[in-house]
Short mmCIF file of C-alpha atoms in Angstrom, two decimals:
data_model
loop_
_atom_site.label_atom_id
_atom_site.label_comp_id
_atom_site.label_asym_id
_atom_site.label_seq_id
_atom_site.Cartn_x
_atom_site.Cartn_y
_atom_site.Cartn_z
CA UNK A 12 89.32 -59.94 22.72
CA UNK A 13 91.06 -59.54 25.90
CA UNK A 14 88.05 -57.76 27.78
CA UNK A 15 86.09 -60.77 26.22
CA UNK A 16 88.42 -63.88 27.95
CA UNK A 17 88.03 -61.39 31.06
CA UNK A 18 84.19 -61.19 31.38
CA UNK A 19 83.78 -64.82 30.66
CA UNK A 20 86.36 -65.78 33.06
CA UNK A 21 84.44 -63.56 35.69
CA UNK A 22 81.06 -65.00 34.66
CA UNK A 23 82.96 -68.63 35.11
CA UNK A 24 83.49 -67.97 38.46
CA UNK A 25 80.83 -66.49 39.54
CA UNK A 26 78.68 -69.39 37.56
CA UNK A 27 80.85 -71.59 39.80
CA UNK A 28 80.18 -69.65 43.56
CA UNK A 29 76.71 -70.14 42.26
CA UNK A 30 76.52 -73.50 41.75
CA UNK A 31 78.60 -74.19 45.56
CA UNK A 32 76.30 -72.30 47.35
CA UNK A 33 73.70 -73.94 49.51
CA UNK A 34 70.01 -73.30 49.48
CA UNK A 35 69.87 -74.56 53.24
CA UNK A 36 69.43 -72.73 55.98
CA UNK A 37 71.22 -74.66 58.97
CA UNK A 38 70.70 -72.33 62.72
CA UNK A 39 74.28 -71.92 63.74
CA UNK A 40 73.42 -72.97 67.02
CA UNK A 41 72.38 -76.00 67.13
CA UNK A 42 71.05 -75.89 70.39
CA UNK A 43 68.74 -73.33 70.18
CA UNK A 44 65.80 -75.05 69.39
CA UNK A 45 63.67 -75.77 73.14
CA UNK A 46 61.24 -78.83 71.28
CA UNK A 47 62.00 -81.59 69.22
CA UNK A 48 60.30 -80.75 66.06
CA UNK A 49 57.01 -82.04 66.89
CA UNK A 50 58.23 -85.59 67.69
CA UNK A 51 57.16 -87.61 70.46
CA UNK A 52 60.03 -88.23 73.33
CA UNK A 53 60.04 -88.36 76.73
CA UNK A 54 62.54 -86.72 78.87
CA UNK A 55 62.81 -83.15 77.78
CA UNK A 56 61.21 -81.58 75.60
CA UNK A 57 64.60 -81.36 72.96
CA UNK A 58 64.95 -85.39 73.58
CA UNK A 59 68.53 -84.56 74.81
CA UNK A 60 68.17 -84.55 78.77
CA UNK A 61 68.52 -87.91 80.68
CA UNK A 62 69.51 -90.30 77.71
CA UNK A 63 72.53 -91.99 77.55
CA UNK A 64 73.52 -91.62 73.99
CA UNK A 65 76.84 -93.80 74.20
CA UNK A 66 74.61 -97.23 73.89
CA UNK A 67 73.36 -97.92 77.88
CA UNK A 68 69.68 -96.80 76.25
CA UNK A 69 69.43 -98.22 72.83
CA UNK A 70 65.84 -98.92 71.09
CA UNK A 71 64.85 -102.31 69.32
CA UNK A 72 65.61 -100.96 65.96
CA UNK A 73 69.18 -99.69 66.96
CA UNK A 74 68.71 -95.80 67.32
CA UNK A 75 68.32 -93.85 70.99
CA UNK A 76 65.53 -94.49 73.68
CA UNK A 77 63.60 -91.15 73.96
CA UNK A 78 65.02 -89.10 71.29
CA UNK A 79 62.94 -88.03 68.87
CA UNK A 80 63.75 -88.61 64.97
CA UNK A 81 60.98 -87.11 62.96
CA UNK A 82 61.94 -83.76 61.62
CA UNK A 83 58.84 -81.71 60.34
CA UNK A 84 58.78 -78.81 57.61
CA UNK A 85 57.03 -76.31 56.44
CA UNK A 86 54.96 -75.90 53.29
CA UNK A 87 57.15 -76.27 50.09
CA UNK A 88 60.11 -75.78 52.17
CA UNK A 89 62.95 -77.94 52.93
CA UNK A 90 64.84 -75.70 55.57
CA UNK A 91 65.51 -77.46 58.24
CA UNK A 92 63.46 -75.09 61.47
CA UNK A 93 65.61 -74.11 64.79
CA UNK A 94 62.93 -76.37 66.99
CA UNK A 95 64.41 -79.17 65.29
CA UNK A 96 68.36 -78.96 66.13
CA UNK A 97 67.99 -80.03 69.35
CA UNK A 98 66.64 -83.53 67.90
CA UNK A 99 68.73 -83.26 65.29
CA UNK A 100 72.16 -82.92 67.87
CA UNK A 101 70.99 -85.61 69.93
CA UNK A 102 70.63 -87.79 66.98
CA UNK A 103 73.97 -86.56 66.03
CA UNK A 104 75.93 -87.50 68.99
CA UNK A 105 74.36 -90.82 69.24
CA UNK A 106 75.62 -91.27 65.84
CA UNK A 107 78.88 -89.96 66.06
CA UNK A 108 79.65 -92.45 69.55
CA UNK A 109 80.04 -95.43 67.19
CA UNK A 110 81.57 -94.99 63.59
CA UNK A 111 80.15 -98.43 62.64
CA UNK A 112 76.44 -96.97 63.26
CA UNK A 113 74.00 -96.31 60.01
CA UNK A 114 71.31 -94.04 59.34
CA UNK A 115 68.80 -93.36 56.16
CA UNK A 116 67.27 -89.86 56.22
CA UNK A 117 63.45 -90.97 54.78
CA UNK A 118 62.68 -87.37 53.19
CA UNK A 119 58.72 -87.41 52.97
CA UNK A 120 55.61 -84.80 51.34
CA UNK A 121 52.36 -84.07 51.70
CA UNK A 122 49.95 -85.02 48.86
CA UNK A 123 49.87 -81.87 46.90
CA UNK A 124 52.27 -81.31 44.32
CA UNK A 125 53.07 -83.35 40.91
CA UNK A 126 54.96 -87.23 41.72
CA UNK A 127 58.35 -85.84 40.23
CA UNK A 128 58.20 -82.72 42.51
CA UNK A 129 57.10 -84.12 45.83
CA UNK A 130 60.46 -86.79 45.11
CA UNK A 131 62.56 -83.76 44.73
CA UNK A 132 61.14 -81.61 47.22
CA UNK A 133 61.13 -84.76 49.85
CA UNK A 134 65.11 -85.47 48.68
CA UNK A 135 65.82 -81.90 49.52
CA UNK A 136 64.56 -82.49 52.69
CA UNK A 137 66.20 -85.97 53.53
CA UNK A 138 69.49 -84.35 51.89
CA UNK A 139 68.81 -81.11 54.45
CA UNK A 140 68.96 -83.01 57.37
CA UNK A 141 71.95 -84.65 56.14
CA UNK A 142 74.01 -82.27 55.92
CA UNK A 143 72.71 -80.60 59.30
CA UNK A 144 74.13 -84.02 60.88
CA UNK A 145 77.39 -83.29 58.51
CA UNK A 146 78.44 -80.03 59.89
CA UNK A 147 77.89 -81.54 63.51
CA UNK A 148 80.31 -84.29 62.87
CA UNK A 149 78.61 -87.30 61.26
CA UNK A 150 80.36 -88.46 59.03
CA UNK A 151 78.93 -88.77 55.15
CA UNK A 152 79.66 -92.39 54.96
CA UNK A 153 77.03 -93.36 58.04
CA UNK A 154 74.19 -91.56 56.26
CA UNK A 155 72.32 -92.13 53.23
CA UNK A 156 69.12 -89.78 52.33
CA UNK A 157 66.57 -90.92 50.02
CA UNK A 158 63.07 -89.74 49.53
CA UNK A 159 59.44 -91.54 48.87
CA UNK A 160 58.25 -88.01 48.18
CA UNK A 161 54.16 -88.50 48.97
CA UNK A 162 54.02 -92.80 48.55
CA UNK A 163 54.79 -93.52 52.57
CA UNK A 164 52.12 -90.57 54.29
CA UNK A 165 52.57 -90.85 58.30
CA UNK A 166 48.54 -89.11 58.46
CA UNK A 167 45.65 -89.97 56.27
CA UNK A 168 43.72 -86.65 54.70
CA UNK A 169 43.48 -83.93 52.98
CA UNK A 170 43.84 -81.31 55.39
CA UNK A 171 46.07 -78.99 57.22
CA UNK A 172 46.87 -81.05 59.58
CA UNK A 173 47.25 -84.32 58.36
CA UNK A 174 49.58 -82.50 55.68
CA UNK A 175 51.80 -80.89 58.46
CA UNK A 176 52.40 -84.34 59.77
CA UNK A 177 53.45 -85.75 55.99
CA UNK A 178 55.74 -82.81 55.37
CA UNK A 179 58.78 -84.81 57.45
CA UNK A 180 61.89 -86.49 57.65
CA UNK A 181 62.61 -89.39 59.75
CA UNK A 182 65.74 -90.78 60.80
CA UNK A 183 66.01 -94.39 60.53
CA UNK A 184 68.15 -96.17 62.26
CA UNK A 185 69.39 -99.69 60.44
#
């Protein structure tokens, strides 16, 4: 009976570590990547050099001039790549400058895949960029991910590379 209580005990916790541990692979240093993810920014090609991110250079819609907020993925993937940190730092110190600034993480798909799936697998991805912005000091309260999965494609087709361009996140600024 005792070795019983012991072995569940040991499969508790290890059910537990399990259940902690992330399926996201974040690149420790978050300046490693040298482009911005495949967004469009001017400056640099990370969207970091040249921009004021304390406010002197902010956009219409209340994020940073010439930083780039469209984070791509691979197929079936939500890992957020090491080209993408850079955009994703410069996003996050823009962020962090003013506590009362909010962001949704739009997690989006390609076409391929069932509805239910592509919500997950796009909510994965909004929730992957979240917590890249997380561990670089943003806090939880200024950012809310949600996903519209395939509904909201950024390309038309059903090709390679109108999928690659689908298979995003993008940081909205509200």
């Amino acid at each position: 009976m005792i070795t019983f209580k012991r072995v569940s005990i040991a499969l508790s916790v290890a059910a537990l570590m399990a259940g902690c541990s992330s399926g996201v692979k974040l690149d420790e240093n978050a300046n490693a990547g040298n482009n911005n993810g495949g967004a469009n920014t001017s400056g640099s090609a990370s969207g970091v050099t040249g921009v004021d991110l304390t406010g002197g250079q902010i956009a219409a819609d209340g994020g940073p001039k010439g930083v780039g907020r469209v984070v791509y993925f691979d197929f079936d993937s939500f890992v957020v790549k090491s080209e993408a940190q850079g955009l994703v730092d410069a996003n996050a110190r823009f962020i962090k400058a003013d506590a009362a600034r909010k962001v949704t993480i739009e997690g989006h798909t390609d076409e391929r895949g069932g509805r239910e799936y592509n919500l997950a697998l796009g909510q994965k991805r909004a929730e992957a960029v979240r917590r890249s912005l997380n561990l670089l000091g943003v806090s939880d309260s200024q950012v809310e991910a949600v996903s519209f999965g395939e509904e909201k494609p950024a390309a038309a087709g059903s090709n390679e590379a109108a999928y690659s361009q689908n298979r995003r996140a993008e940081i909205s600024y509200r």
